PDB file of C-alpha atoms in Angstrom:
ATOM      1  CA  UNK T 293    -180.139-140.644 -98.391  1.00 51.00           C
ATOM      2  CA  UNK T 294    -180.449-136.848 -98.511  1.00 50.00           C
ATOM      3  CA  UNK T 295    -182.421-136.858 -95.268  1.00 51.00           C
ATOM      4  CA  UNK T 296    -179.708-138.891 -93.574  1.00 50.00           C
ATOM      5  CA  UNK T 297    -177.013-136.438 -94.687  1.00 48.00           C
ATOM      6  CA  UNK T 298    -179.050-133.464 -93.469  1.00 43.00           C
ATOM      7  CA  UNK T 299    -179.694-135.187 -90.128  1.00 41.00           C
ATOM      8  CA  UNK T 300    -176.022-136.032 -89.597  1.00 44.00           C
ATOM      9  CA  UNK T 301    -175.024-132.480 -90.542  1.00 45.00           C
ATOM     10  CA  UNK T 302    -177.450-131.016 -88.021  1.00 39.00           C
ATOM     11  CA  UNK T 303    -176.231-133.411 -85.343  1.00 39.00           C
ATOM     12  CA  UNK T 304    -172.605-132.529 -86.095  1.00 44.00           C
ATOM     13  CA  UNK T 305    -173.044-128.753 -86.023  1.00 42.00           C
ATOM     14  CA  UNK T 306    -175.435-128.968 -83.088  1.00 42.00           C
ATOM     15  CA  UNK T 307    -172.832-130.956 -81.193  1.00 42.00           C
ATOM     16  CA  UNK T 308    -170.205-128.373 -82.061  1.00 42.00           C
ATOM     17  CA  UNK T 309    -172.409-125.552 -80.768  1.00 42.00           C
ATOM     18  CA  UNK T 310    -173.246-127.481 -77.619  1.00 44.00           C
ATOM     19  CA  UNK T 311    -169.579-128.242 -77.051  1.00 49.00           C
ATOM     20  CA  UNK T 312    -168.766-124.536 -77.185  1.00 67.00           C
ATOM     21  CA  UNK T 313    -171.622-123.585 -74.854  1.00 82.00           C
ATOM     22  CA  UNK T 314    -170.613-123.356 -71.186  1.00 92.00           C
ATOM     23  CA  UNK T 315    -173.843-121.805 -69.911  1.00 96.00           C
ATOM     24  CA  UNK T 316    -177.254-122.355 -71.408  1.00 96.00           C
ATOM     25  CA  UNK T 317    -180.861-122.562 -70.382  1.00 95.00           C
ATOM     26  CA  UNK T 318    -184.203-120.839 -70.202  1.00 95.00           C
ATOM     27  CA  UNK T 319    -185.696-117.950 -68.303  1.00 92.00           C
ATOM     28  CA  UNK T 320    -189.389-118.286 -67.439  1.00 88.00           C
ATOM     29  CA  UNK T 321    -191.956-116.519 -69.585  1.00 80.00           C
ATOM     30  CA  UNK T 322    -194.628-115.050 -67.368  1.00 73.00           C
ATOM     31  CA  UNK T 323    -198.101-114.486 -68.743  1.00 70.00           C
ATOM     32  CA  UNK T 324    -198.782-110.880 -69.596  1.00 68.00           C
ATOM     33  CA  UNK T 325    -195.146-109.835 -69.081  1.00 71.00           C
ATOM     34  CA  UNK T 326    -192.589-109.241 -71.801  1.00 75.00           C
ATOM     35  CA  UNK T 327    -189.707-111.682 -72.122  1.00 74.00           C
ATOM     36  CA  UNK T 328    -186.418-110.114 -70.948  1.00 83.00           C
ATOM     37  CA  UNK T 329    -184.261-109.164 -73.904  1.00 87.00           C
ATOM     38  CA  UNK T 330    -180.754-109.555 -72.455  1.00 92.00           C
ATOM     39  CA  UNK T 331    -179.052-111.568 -69.753  1.00 94.00           C
ATOM     40  CA  UNK T 332    -175.694-110.639 -68.216  1.00 95.00           C
ATOM     41  CA  UNK T 333    -172.796-112.730 -66.948  1.00 95.00           C
ATOM     42  CA  UNK T 334    -170.466-111.300 -64.287  1.00 94.00           C
ATOM     43  CA  UNK T 335    -167.477-112.736 -62.462  1.00 93.00           C
ATOM     44  CA  UNK T 336    -167.154-112.169 -58.710  1.00 90.00           C
ATOM     45  CA  UNK T 337    -163.818-112.073 -56.940  1.00 87.00           C
ATOM     46  CA  UNK T 338    -163.698-114.222 -53.848  1.00 81.00           C
ATOM     47  CA  UNK T 339    -162.812-111.230 -51.673  1.00 77.00           C
ATOM     48  CA  UNK T 340    -166.110-109.561 -52.658  1.00 79.00           C
ATOM     49  CA  UNK T 341    -168.289-112.416 -51.402  1.00 77.00           C
ATOM     50  CA  UNK T 342    -170.961-112.477 -50.098  1.00 71.00           C
ATOM     51  CA  UNK T 343    -171.547-109.015 -51.577  1.00 72.00           C
ATOM     52  CA  UNK T 344    -171.160-108.695 -55.317  1.00 73.00           C
ATOM     53  CA  UNK T 345    -171.505-104.993 -56.022  1.00 73.00           C
ATOM     54  CA  UNK T 346    -167.984-105.083 -57.500  1.00 78.00           C
ATOM     55  CA  UNK T 347    -168.758-107.974 -59.840  1.00 85.00           C
ATOM     56  CA  UNK T 348    -167.119-107.555 -63.246  1.00 90.00           C
ATOM     57  CA  UNK T 349    -169.340-108.028 -66.284  1.00 92.00           C
ATOM     58  CA  UNK T 350    -167.679-110.441 -68.659  1.00 93.00           C
ATOM     59  CA  UNK T 351    -170.399-110.969 -71.236  1.00 94.00           C
ATOM     60  CA  UNK T 352    -174.024-110.511 -72.197  1.00 94.00           C
ATOM     61  CA  UNK T 353    -176.284-112.297 -74.627  1.00 95.00           C
ATOM     62  CA  UNK T 354    -179.721-111.969 -76.152  1.00 94.00           C
ATOM     63  CA  UNK T 355    -182.615-114.001 -74.794  1.00 93.00           C
ATOM     64  CA  UNK T 356    -184.651-115.695 -77.517  1.00 92.00           C
ATOM     65  CA  UNK T 357    -188.420-115.364 -77.727  1.00 87.00           C
ATOM     66  CA  UNK T 358    -188.831-118.800 -76.165  1.00 90.00           C
ATOM     67  CA  UNK T 359    -186.607-117.736 -73.230  1.00 91.00           C
ATOM     68  CA  UNK T 360    -183.476-119.599 -74.349  1.00 94.00           C
ATOM     69  CA  UNK T 361    -179.983-118.141 -73.832  1.00 95.00           C
ATOM     70  CA  UNK T 362    -176.400-119.373 -73.916  1.00 95.00           C
ATOM     71  CA  UNK T 363    -172.816-118.241 -73.280  1.00 95.00           C
ATOM     72  CA  UNK T 364    -169.832-119.902 -74.906  1.00 92.00           C
ATOM     73  CA  UNK T 365    -166.728-121.129 -73.104  1.00 91.00           C
ATOM     74  CA  UNK T 366    -164.640-118.128 -74.169  1.00 90.00           C
ATOM     75  CA  UNK T 367    -166.317-116.090 -71.422  1.00 87.00           C
ATOM     76  CA  UNK T 368    -165.354-118.541 -68.676  1.00 93.00           C
ATOM     77  CA  UNK T 369    -162.111-118.843 -66.699  1.00 91.00           C
ATOM     78  CA  UNK T 370    -159.783-121.828 -67.032  1.00 90.00           C
ATOM     79  CA  UNK T 371    -160.112-122.512 -63.298  1.00 88.00           C
ATOM     80  CA  UNK T 372    -163.113-122.519 -60.987  1.00 91.00           C
ATOM     81  CA  UNK T 373    -164.542-119.052 -60.407  1.00 91.00           C
ATOM     82  CA  UNK T 374    -167.747-117.538 -59.059  1.00 92.00           C
ATOM     83  CA  UNK T 375    -170.209-116.177 -61.622  1.00 95.00           C
ATOM     84  CA  UNK T 376    -173.479-114.313 -61.490  1.00 94.00           C
ATOM     85  CA  UNK T 377    -176.248-114.528 -64.066  1.00 94.00           C
ATOM     86  CA  UNK T 378    -178.793-111.732 -63.918  1.00 93.00           C
ATOM     87  CA  UNK T 379    -181.465-110.070 -65.982  1.00 92.00           C
ATOM     88  CA  UNK T 380    -184.118-107.434 -65.476  1.00 87.00           C
ATOM     89  CA  UNK T 381    -187.656-108.770 -65.260  1.00 81.00           C
ATOM     90  CA  UNK T 382    -189.961-106.020 -66.490  1.00 75.00           C
ATOM     91  CA  UNK T 383    -193.208-105.816 -64.525  1.00 67.00           C
ATOM     92  CA  UNK T 384    -196.532-104.181 -65.322  1.00 61.00           C
ATOM     93  CA  UNK T 385    -195.010-100.876 -64.254  1.00 62.00           C
ATOM     94  CA  UNK T 386    -191.515 -99.515 -63.847  1.00 60.00           C
ATOM     95  CA  UNK T 387    -191.726 -99.897 -60.070  1.00 62.00           C
ATOM     96  CA  UNK T 388    -192.561-103.596 -60.431  1.00 66.00           C
ATOM     97  CA  UNK T 389    -189.347-104.384 -62.300  1.00 75.00           C
ATOM     98  CA  UNK T 390    -186.793-106.473 -60.441  1.00 84.00           C
ATOM     99  CA  UNK T 391    -183.388-108.047 -60.936  1.00 88.00           C
ATOM    100  CA  UNK T 392    -183.355-111.832 -61.100  1.00 91.00           C
ATOM    101  CA  UNK T 393    -179.990-113.464 -60.489  1.00 92.00           C
ATOM    102  CA  UNK T 394    -178.160-116.646 -59.574  1.00 93.00           C
ATOM    103  CA  UNK T 395    -174.629-117.328 -58.305  1.00 93.00           C
ATOM    104  CA  UNK T 396    -172.716-120.430 -59.311  1.00 94.00           C
ATOM    105  CA  UNK T 397    -169.216-121.834 -59.730  1.00 94.00           C
ATOM    106  CA  UNK T 398    -167.844-122.832 -63.116  1.00 95.00           C
ATOM    107  CA  UNK T 399    -164.723-123.282 -65.227  1.00 93.00           C
ATOM    108  CA  UNK T 400    -164.453-123.575 -68.997  1.00 91.00           C
ATOM    109  CA  UNK T 401    -163.956-127.318 -68.576  1.00 92.00           C
ATOM    110  CA  UNK T 402    -167.556-127.609 -67.356  1.00 94.00           C
ATOM    111  CA  UNK T 403    -171.053-126.663 -68.400  1.00 95.00           C
ATOM    112  CA  UNK T 404    -174.267-125.666 -66.675  1.00 96.00           C
ATOM    113  CA  UNK T 405    -177.805-125.822 -68.071  1.00 96.00           C
ATOM    114  CA  UNK T 406    -180.878-124.170 -66.572  1.00 96.00           C
ATOM    115  CA  UNK T 407    -184.050-126.094 -67.279  1.00 95.00           C
ATOM    116  CA  UNK T 408    -187.447-124.570 -67.879  1.00 92.00           C
ATOM    117  CA  UNK T 409    -188.994-123.700 -64.538  1.00 90.00           C
ATOM    118  CA  UNK T 410    -191.538-121.324 -63.039  1.00 88.00           C
ATOM    119  CA  UNK T 411    -188.926-120.072 -60.562  1.00 90.00           C
ATOM    120  CA  UNK T 412    -185.908-118.617 -62.402  1.00 91.00           C
ATOM    121  CA  UNK T 413    -182.663-120.631 -62.133  1.00 93.00           C
ATOM    122  CA  UNK T 414    -184.180-123.039 -59.597  1.00 91.00           C
ATOM    123  CA  UNK T 415    -183.713-126.207 -61.647  1.00 94.00           C
ATOM    124  CA  UNK T 416    -180.401-126.817 -63.350  1.00 95.00           C
ATOM    125  CA  UNK T 417    -177.728-129.402 -64.014  1.00 95.00           C
ATOM    126  CA  UNK T 418    -173.988-128.811 -63.875  1.00 95.00           C
ATOM    127  CA  UNK T 419    -170.854-130.834 -64.411  1.00 95.00           C
ATOM    128  CA  UNK T 420    -168.908-128.663 -61.957  1.00 95.00           C
ATOM    129  CA  UNK T 421    -168.429-130.559 -58.692  1.00 93.00           C
ATOM    130  CA  UNK T 422    -167.356-127.392 -56.900  1.00 93.00           C
ATOM    131  CA  UNK T 423    -170.685-125.716 -57.619  1.00 94.00           C
ATOM    132  CA  UNK T 424    -172.641-128.684 -56.282  1.00 93.00           C
ATOM    133  CA  UNK T 425    -170.640-128.586 -53.064  1.00 92.00           C
ATOM    134  CA  UNK T 426    -170.862-124.811 -52.770  1.00 91.00           C
ATOM    135  CA  UNK T 427    -174.651-124.817 -53.141  1.00 92.00           C
ATOM    136  CA  UNK T 428    -174.848-127.385 -50.328  1.00 89.00           C
ATOM    137  CA  UNK T 429    -172.630-125.124 -48.220  1.00 87.00           C
ATOM    138  CA  UNK T 430    -174.932-122.164 -48.883  1.00 86.00           C
ATOM    139  CA  UNK T 431    -177.964-124.210 -47.869  1.00 87.00           C
ATOM    140  CA  UNK T 432    -176.184-125.352 -44.708  1.00 85.00           C
ATOM    141  CA  UNK T 433    -175.270-121.772 -43.816  1.00 80.00           C
ATOM    142  CA  UNK T 434    -178.855-120.683 -44.387  1.00 78.00           C
ATOM    143  CA  UNK T 435    -180.086-123.347 -41.955  1.00 78.00           C
ATOM    144  CA  UNK T 436    -177.598-122.177 -39.322  1.00 74.00           C
ATOM    145  CA  UNK T 437    -178.754-118.596 -39.616  1.00 70.00           C
ATOM    146  CA  UNK T 438    -182.410-119.600 -39.435  1.00 69.00           C
ATOM    147  CA  UNK T 439    -181.774-121.647 -36.301  1.00 62.00           C
ATOM    148  CA  UNK T 440    -179.879-118.935 -34.436  1.00 57.00           C
ATOM    149  CA  UNK T 441    -181.143-115.643 -35.807  1.00 51.00           C
ATOM    150  CA  UNK T 442    -182.883-114.845 -32.501  1.00 50.00           C
ATOM    151  CA  UNK T 443    -179.822-115.666 -30.409  1.00 52.00           C
ATOM    152  CA  UNK T 444    -177.259-113.016 -31.232  1.00 50.00           C
ATOM    153  CA  UNK T 445    -174.907-114.103 -28.429  1.00 48.00           C
ATOM    154  CA  UNK T 446    -174.812-117.693 -29.580  1.00 48.00           C
ATOM    155  CA  UNK T 447    -174.791-116.973 -33.319  1.00 51.00           C
ATOM    156  CA  UNK T 448    -171.047-116.335 -33.519  1.00 57.00           C
ATOM    157  CA  UNK T 449    -170.194-119.453 -31.537  1.00 59.00           C
ATOM    158  CA  UNK T 450    -172.643-121.631 -33.454  1.00 62.00           C
ATOM    159  CA  UNK T 451    -171.614-120.204 -36.804  1.00 64.00           C
ATOM    160  CA  UNK T 452    -167.877-120.679 -36.281  1.00 66.00           C
ATOM    161  CA  UNK T 453    -168.219-124.155 -34.824  1.00 69.00           C
ATOM    162  CA  UNK T 454    -170.738-125.424 -37.348  1.00 75.00           C
ATOM    163  CA  UNK T 455    -169.133-123.877 -40.431  1.00 71.00           C
ATOM    164  CA  UNK T 456    -165.632-125.055 -39.537  1.00 69.00           C
ATOM    165  CA  UNK T 457    -166.839-128.559 -38.695  1.00 74.00           C
ATOM    166  CA  UNK T 458    -168.813-128.707 -41.934  1.00 76.00           C
ATOM    167  CA  UNK T 459    -165.829-127.414 -43.916  1.00 71.00           C
ATOM    168  CA  UNK T 460    -163.473-129.986 -42.373  1.00 69.00           C
ATOM    169  CA  UNK T 461    -165.787-133.005 -42.497  1.00 73.00           C
ATOM    170  CA  UNK T 462    -168.048-132.437 -45.498  1.00 78.00           C
ATOM    171  CA  UNK T 463    -166.205-130.261 -48.008  1.00 82.00           C
ATOM    172  CA  UNK T 464    -163.752-131.828 -50.427  1.00 84.00           C
ATOM    173  CA  UNK T 465    -163.299-129.078 -53.018  1.00 89.00           C
ATOM    174  CA  UNK T 466    -160.527-126.707 -51.944  1.00 89.00           C
ATOM    175  CA  UNK T 467    -162.145-123.655 -53.533  1.00 90.00           C
ATOM    176  CA  UNK T 468    -165.346-124.287 -51.579  1.00 90.00           C
ATOM    177  CA  UNK T 469    -163.381-124.646 -48.341  1.00 88.00           C
ATOM    178  CA  UNK T 470    -161.826-121.283 -49.080  1.00 88.00           C
ATOM    179  CA  UNK T 471    -165.263-119.742 -49.616  1.00 87.00           C
ATOM    180  CA  UNK T 472    -166.384-121.092 -46.240  1.00 84.00           C
ATOM    181  CA  UNK T 473    -163.305-119.571 -44.572  1.00 85.00           C
ATOM    182  CA  UNK T 474    -164.007-116.295 -46.355  1.00 84.00           C
ATOM    183  CA  UNK T 475    -167.488-116.287 -44.841  1.00 79.00           C
ATOM    184  CA  UNK T 476    -165.923-116.475 -41.375  1.00 80.00           C
ATOM    185  CA  UNK T 477    -163.658-113.576 -42.270  1.00 82.00           C
ATOM    186  CA  UNK T 478    -166.599-111.526 -43.522  1.00 79.00           C
ATOM    187  CA  UNK T 479    -168.282-111.985 -40.146  1.00 76.00           C
ATOM    188  CA  UNK T 480    -165.039-111.027 -38.340  1.00 80.00           C
ATOM    189  CA  UNK T 481    -164.767-114.436 -36.726  1.00 79.00           C
ATOM    190  CA  UNK T 482    -161.726-115.783 -38.563  1.00 84.00           C
ATOM    191  CA  UNK T 483    -158.945-114.332 -36.399  1.00 84.00           C
ATOM    192  CA  UNK T 484    -160.503-115.771 -33.256  1.00 82.00           C
ATOM    193  CA  UNK T 485    -160.674-119.226 -34.804  1.00 83.00           C
ATOM    194  CA  UNK T 486    -157.128-119.028 -36.205  1.00 86.00           C
ATOM    195  CA  UNK T 487    -155.882-118.256 -32.690  1.00 84.00           C
ATOM    196  CA  UNK T 488    -157.616-121.405 -31.400  1.00 83.00           C
ATOM    197  CA  UNK T 489    -156.763-123.706 -34.334  1.00 84.00           C
ATOM    198  CA  UNK T 490    -153.573-122.414 -36.004  1.00 87.00           C
ATOM    199  CA  UNK T 491    -152.465-125.865 -37.204  1.00 88.00           C
ATOM    200  CA  UNK T 492    -155.613-126.351 -39.291  1.00 86.00           C
ATOM    201  CA  UNK T 493    -155.212-123.025 -41.084  1.00 89.00           C
ATOM    202  CA  UNK T 494    -151.468-123.431 -41.642  1.00 90.00           C
ATOM    203  CA  UNK T 495    -152.142-126.811 -43.285  1.00 90.00           C
ATOM    204  CA  UNK T 496    -154.971-125.305 -45.350  1.00 90.00           C
ATOM    205  CA  UNK T 497    -152.738-122.465 -46.547  1.00 91.00           C
ATOM    206  CA  UNK T 498    -150.052-124.941 -47.578  1.00 92.00           C
ATOM    207  CA  UNK T 499    -152.647-126.887 -49.560  1.00 92.00           C
ATOM    208  CA  UNK T 500    -153.855-123.690 -51.234  1.00 91.00           C
ATOM    209  CA  UNK T 501    -150.321-122.724 -52.257  1.00 92.00           C
ATOM    210  CA  UNK T 502    -149.863-126.100 -53.911  1.00 92.00           C
ATOM    211  CA  UNK T 503    -153.149-125.796 -55.842  1.00 90.00           C
ATOM    212  CA  UNK T 504    -153.978-123.897 -59.040  1.00 86.00           C
ATOM    213  CA  UNK T 505    -156.073-121.363 -57.102  1.00 87.00           C
ATOM    214  CA  UNK T 506    -154.782-117.844 -57.639  1.00 86.00           C
ATOM    215  CA  UNK T 507    -152.872-116.348 -54.720  1.00 88.00           C
ATOM    216  CA  UNK T 508    -155.109-113.274 -54.737  1.00 86.00           C
ATOM    217  CA  UNK T 509    -158.032-115.490 -53.685  1.00 86.00           C
ATOM    218  CA  UNK T 510    -156.377-116.714 -50.488  1.00 88.00           C
ATOM    219  CA  UNK T 511    -154.144-113.709 -49.778  1.00 89.00           C
ATOM    220  CA  UNK T 512    -156.488-112.601 -46.968  1.00 89.00           C
ATOM    221  CA  UNK T 513    -155.813-115.877 -45.137  1.00 90.00           C
ATOM    222  CA  UNK T 514    -152.062-115.656 -45.723  1.00 90.00           C
ATOM    223  CA  UNK T 515    -151.982-112.091 -44.374  1.00 90.00           C
ATOM    224  CA  UNK T 516    -153.962-112.976 -41.258  1.00 87.00           C
ATOM    225  CA  UNK T 517    -151.735-115.948 -40.505  1.00 88.00           C
ATOM    226  CA  UNK T 518    -148.624-113.810 -41.017  1.00 85.00           C
ATOM    227  CA  UNK T 519    -150.025-111.074 -38.762  1.00 76.00           C
ATOM    228  CA  UNK T 520    -151.020-113.471 -35.994  1.00 75.00           C
ATOM    229  CA  UNK T 521    -147.684-115.308 -36.248  1.00 66.00           C
ATOM    230  CA  UNK T 522    -145.799-112.010 -36.022  1.00 59.00           C
ATOM    231  CA  UNK T 523    -147.985-110.901 -33.129  1.00 53.00           C
ATOM    232  CA  UNK T 524    -147.342-114.177 -31.305  1.00 51.00           C
ATOM    233  CA  UNK T 525    -143.594-113.838 -31.937  1.00 43.00           C
ATOM    234  CA  UNK T 526    -143.652-110.277 -30.606  1.00 46.00           C
ATOM    235  CA  UNK T 527    -145.496-111.421 -27.494  1.00 53.00           C
ATOM    236  CA  UNK T 528    -142.971-114.219 -27.050  1.00 49.00           C
ATOM    237  CA  UNK T 529    -140.090-111.768 -27.516  1.00 47.00           C
ATOM    238  CA  UNK T 530    -141.637-109.322 -25.045  1.00 53.00           C
ATOM    239  CA  UNK T 531    -142.116-112.118 -22.521  1.00 58.00           C
ATOM    240  CA  UNK T 532    -138.554-113.304 -23.082  1.00 57.00           C
ATOM    241  CA  UNK T 533    -137.256-109.753 -22.634  1.00 60.00           C
ATOM    242  CA  UNK T 534    -139.141-109.372 -19.366  1.00 69.00           C
ATOM    243  CA  UNK T 535    -137.847-112.721 -18.123  1.00 71.00           C
ATOM    244  CA  UNK T 536    -134.270-111.814 -19.090  1.00 65.00           C
ATOM    245  CA  UNK T 537    -134.633-108.444 -17.383  1.00 69.00           C
ATOM    246  CA  UNK T 538    -135.952-110.094 -14.231  1.00 72.00           C
ATOM    247  CA  UNK T 539    -133.141-112.654 -14.293  1.00 73.00           C
ATOM    248  CA  UNK T 540    -130.575-109.889 -14.767  1.00 72.00           C
ATOM    249  CA  UNK T 541    -132.087-107.909 -11.944  1.00 73.00           C
ATOM    250  CA  UNK T 542    -132.055-111.033  -9.777  1.00 72.00           C
ATOM    251  CA  UNK T 543    -128.364-111.666 -10.487  1.00 75.00           C
ATOM    252  CA  UNK T 544    -127.472-108.058  -9.660  1.00 76.00           C
ATOM    253  CA  UNK T 545    -129.527-108.209  -6.483  1.00 72.00           C
ATOM    254  CA  UNK T 546    -127.864-111.493  -5.490  1.00 74.00           C
ATOM    255  CA  UNK T 547    -124.390-110.076  -6.086  1.00 72.00           C
ATOM    256  CA  UNK T 548    -125.300-107.000  -4.063  1.00 66.00           C
ATOM    257  CA  UNK T 549    -126.541-109.149  -1.192  1.00 66.00           C
ATOM    258  CA  UNK T 550    -123.403-111.290  -1.290  1.00 66.00           C
ATOM    259  CA  UNK T 551    -121.195-108.207  -1.333  1.00 61.00           C
ATOM    260  CA  UNK T 552    -123.169-106.634   1.476  1.00 61.00           C
ATOM    261  CA  UNK T 553    -122.999-109.821   3.485  1.00 59.00           C
ATOM    262  CA  UNK T 554    -119.278-110.012   2.909  1.00 59.00           C
ATOM    263  CA  UNK T 555    -118.803-106.441   4.066  1.00 55.00           C
ATOM    264  CA  UNK T 556    -121.064-107.108   7.021  1.00 51.00           C
ATOM    265  CA  UNK T 557    -119.022-110.172   7.922  1.00 53.00           C
ATOM    266  CA  UNK T 558    -115.804-108.181   7.584  1.00 54.00           C
ATOM    267  CA  UNK T 559    -117.177-105.381   9.744  1.00 55.00           C
ATOM    268  CA  UNK T 560    -118.415-107.886  12.303  1.00 49.00           C
ATOM    269  CA  UNK T 561    -115.011-109.603  12.338  1.00 59.00           C
ATOM    270  CA  UNK T 562    -113.209-106.280  12.858  1.00 63.00           C
ATOM    271  CA  UNK T 563    -115.495-105.458  15.752  1.00 67.00           C
ATOM    272  CA  UNK T 564    -114.444-108.734  17.392  1.00 77.00           C
ATOM    273  CA  UNK T 565    -110.830-107.562  17.601  1.00 82.00           C
ATOM    274  CA  UNK T 566    -109.606-106.263  20.926  1.00 85.00           C
ATOM    275  CA  UNK T 567    -108.155-102.778  21.245  1.00 83.00           C
ATOM    276  CA  UNK T 568    -104.593-104.084  21.226  1.00 85.00           C
ATOM    277  CA  UNK T 569    -105.343-106.366  18.246  1.00 82.00           C
ATOM    278  CA  UNK T 570    -106.723-103.405  16.276  1.00 83.00           C
ATOM    279  CA  UNK T 571    -103.558-101.436  17.088  1.00 83.00           C
ATOM    280  CA  UNK T 572    -101.379-104.294  15.874  1.00 84.00           C
ATOM    281  CA  UNK T 573    -103.531-104.722  12.742  1.00 81.00           C
ATOM    282  CA  UNK T 574    -103.039-101.048  11.899  1.00 83.00           C
ATOM    283  CA  UNK T 575     -99.282-101.299  12.333  1.00 85.00           C
ATOM    284  CA  UNK T 576     -99.185-104.447  10.167  1.00 84.00           C
ATOM    285  CA  UNK T 577    -100.972-102.526   7.423  1.00 83.00           C
ATOM    286  CA  UNK T 578     -98.199 -99.921   7.656  1.00 83.00           C
ATOM    287  CA  UNK T 579     -95.788-102.685   6.614  1.00 84.00           C
ATOM    288  CA  UNK T 580     -93.827-102.955   9.865  1.00 86.00           C
ATOM    289  CA  UNK T 581     -92.261-106.194  11.094  1.00 87.00           C
ATOM    290  CA  UNK T 582     -93.119-108.091  14.274  1.00 87.00           C
ATOM    291  CA  UNK T 583     -90.018-106.745  16.012  1.00 87.00           C
ATOM    292  CA  UNK T 584     -90.921-103.158  15.065  1.00 87.00           C
ATOM    293  CA  UNK T 585     -94.442-103.705  16.404  1.00 84.00           C
ATOM    294  CA  UNK T 586     -93.034-105.043  19.703  1.00 84.00           C
ATOM    295  CA  UNK T 587     -90.725-102.049  20.091  1.00 86.00           C
ATOM    296  CA  UNK T 588     -93.476 -99.560  19.255  1.00 83.00           C
ATOM    297  CA  UNK T 589     -96.009-101.051  21.689  1.00 83.00           C
ATOM    298  CA  UNK T 590     -93.427-101.992  24.380  1.00 83.00           C
ATOM    299  CA  UNK T 591     -94.461-105.637  24.418  1.00 88.00           C
ATOM    300  CA  UNK T 592     -92.572-108.856  23.878  1.00 88.00           C
ATOM    301  CA  UNK T 593     -92.121-110.452  20.462  1.00 86.00           C
ATOM    302  CA  UNK T 594     -94.022-113.565  21.578  1.00 86.00           C
ATOM    303  CA  UNK T 595     -96.985-111.404  22.638  1.00 88.00           C
ATOM    304  CA  UNK T 596     -97.006-109.765  19.201  1.00 84.00           C
ATOM    305  CA  UNK T 597     -97.065-113.191  17.537  1.00 86.00           C
ATOM    306  CA  UNK T 598     -99.961-114.301  19.766  1.00 89.00           C
ATOM    307  CA  UNK T 599    -101.988-111.189  18.889  1.00 84.00           C
ATOM    308  CA  UNK T 600    -101.286-111.678  15.164  1.00 86.00           C
ATOM    309  CA  UNK T 601    -102.442-115.322  15.349  1.00 87.00           C
ATOM    310  CA  UNK T 602    -105.685-114.165  17.000  1.00 86.00           C
ATOM    311  CA  UNK T 603    -106.165-111.474  14.331  1.00 84.00           C
ATOM    312  CA  UNK T 604    -105.706-113.997  11.504  1.00 83.00           C
ATOM    313  CA  UNK T 605    -108.217-116.360  13.081  1.00 84.00           C
ATOM    314  CA  UNK T 606    -110.893-113.731  13.653  1.00 82.00           C
ATOM    315  CA  UNK T 607    -110.522-112.254  10.149  1.00 82.00           C
ATOM    316  CA  UNK T 608    -110.166-115.681   8.500  1.00 83.00           C
ATOM    317  CA  UNK T 609    -106.857-114.984   6.781  1.00 85.00           C
ATOM    318  CA  UNK T 610    -103.591-116.896   6.893  1.00 85.00           C
ATOM    319  CA  UNK T 611    -100.919-114.283   6.182  1.00 86.00           C
ATOM    320  CA  UNK T 612    -100.204-110.580   5.866  1.00 84.00           C
ATOM    321  CA  UNK T 613    -100.968-110.480   2.109  1.00 85.00           C
ATOM    322  CA  UNK T 614    -104.476-111.890   2.640  1.00 82.00           C
ATOM    323  CA  UNK T 615    -105.012-109.478   5.518  1.00 79.00           C
ATOM    324  CA  UNK T 616    -103.987-106.572   3.299  1.00 82.00           C
ATOM    325  CA  UNK T 617    -106.330-107.632   0.469  1.00 81.00           C
ATOM    326  CA  UNK T 618    -109.220-108.112   2.867  1.00 78.00           C
ATOM    327  CA  UNK T 619    -108.766-104.700   4.383  1.00 77.00           C
ATOM    328  CA  UNK T 620    -108.595-103.115   0.914  1.00 74.00           C
ATOM    329  CA  UNK T 621    -111.869-104.793  -0.157  1.00 71.00           C
ATOM    330  CA  UNK T 622    -113.769-104.019   3.037  1.00 64.00           C
TER     331      UNK T 622
END
């Protein structure tokens, strides 16, 4: 009976400890080398990937003599984040020492356990689906780089095409998609792809805004979309301004040509008048009547009327008022 109570107690408290442990596992113990004493846990902001020199240390723990270590859930974020485990492996001399590390994704809803292995962190299990997908993405990226490392000209094209296709067709976790996009940005290939596929990135940004991912993690994408949208709008405005200017210039030029043609027609019509008709036109403009014109030029009234009819026809007017306006505008 006593043994049963002790066993159940150990199971209960062991379960409690396991439930509080988010990260656990073993580091390898190499023959002839001391076991590392401490292991560190750091969180990496998405904007610092793939470099992690700015990683923030969130916790450290002691490594047991058998190589076991663990971190509880209090050190882990509520949402998926990128973490780095690392420790210093002491060699036979100071120069032989090296840093052993591993990057992974985790939230405090999940756990990860590193099994005993000759190669540090190479064999582990995790309940975080994002980490499983991210590790596959990293392996895929590594294969791309291996296949094209000798072809610098084709690397950018292959990388963008392959990574974007893989992200669209194979990735389901939004955080992992964002990491893939961040990789494009790190290689200065993102703006080019946004220009070619704006709809995809606008839809992705909308999805990110509706998720629980912090805005700081996707702010780089939001800024680039805003910049490219503004740039496109400015180009459109500049084009519209040029078109409007050209249209305005065309209207002015057309009006000038019409005015010039009108003046030319008026001048041509005036040149068609005979000497006597020009004399009569001048007297009409002085406001004199037909009888006064006849007396001044010593011609009959009927002759004056005939000349006036000819003047109206040649200048395309029908009365004295129209003749006066035409002469004022010419």
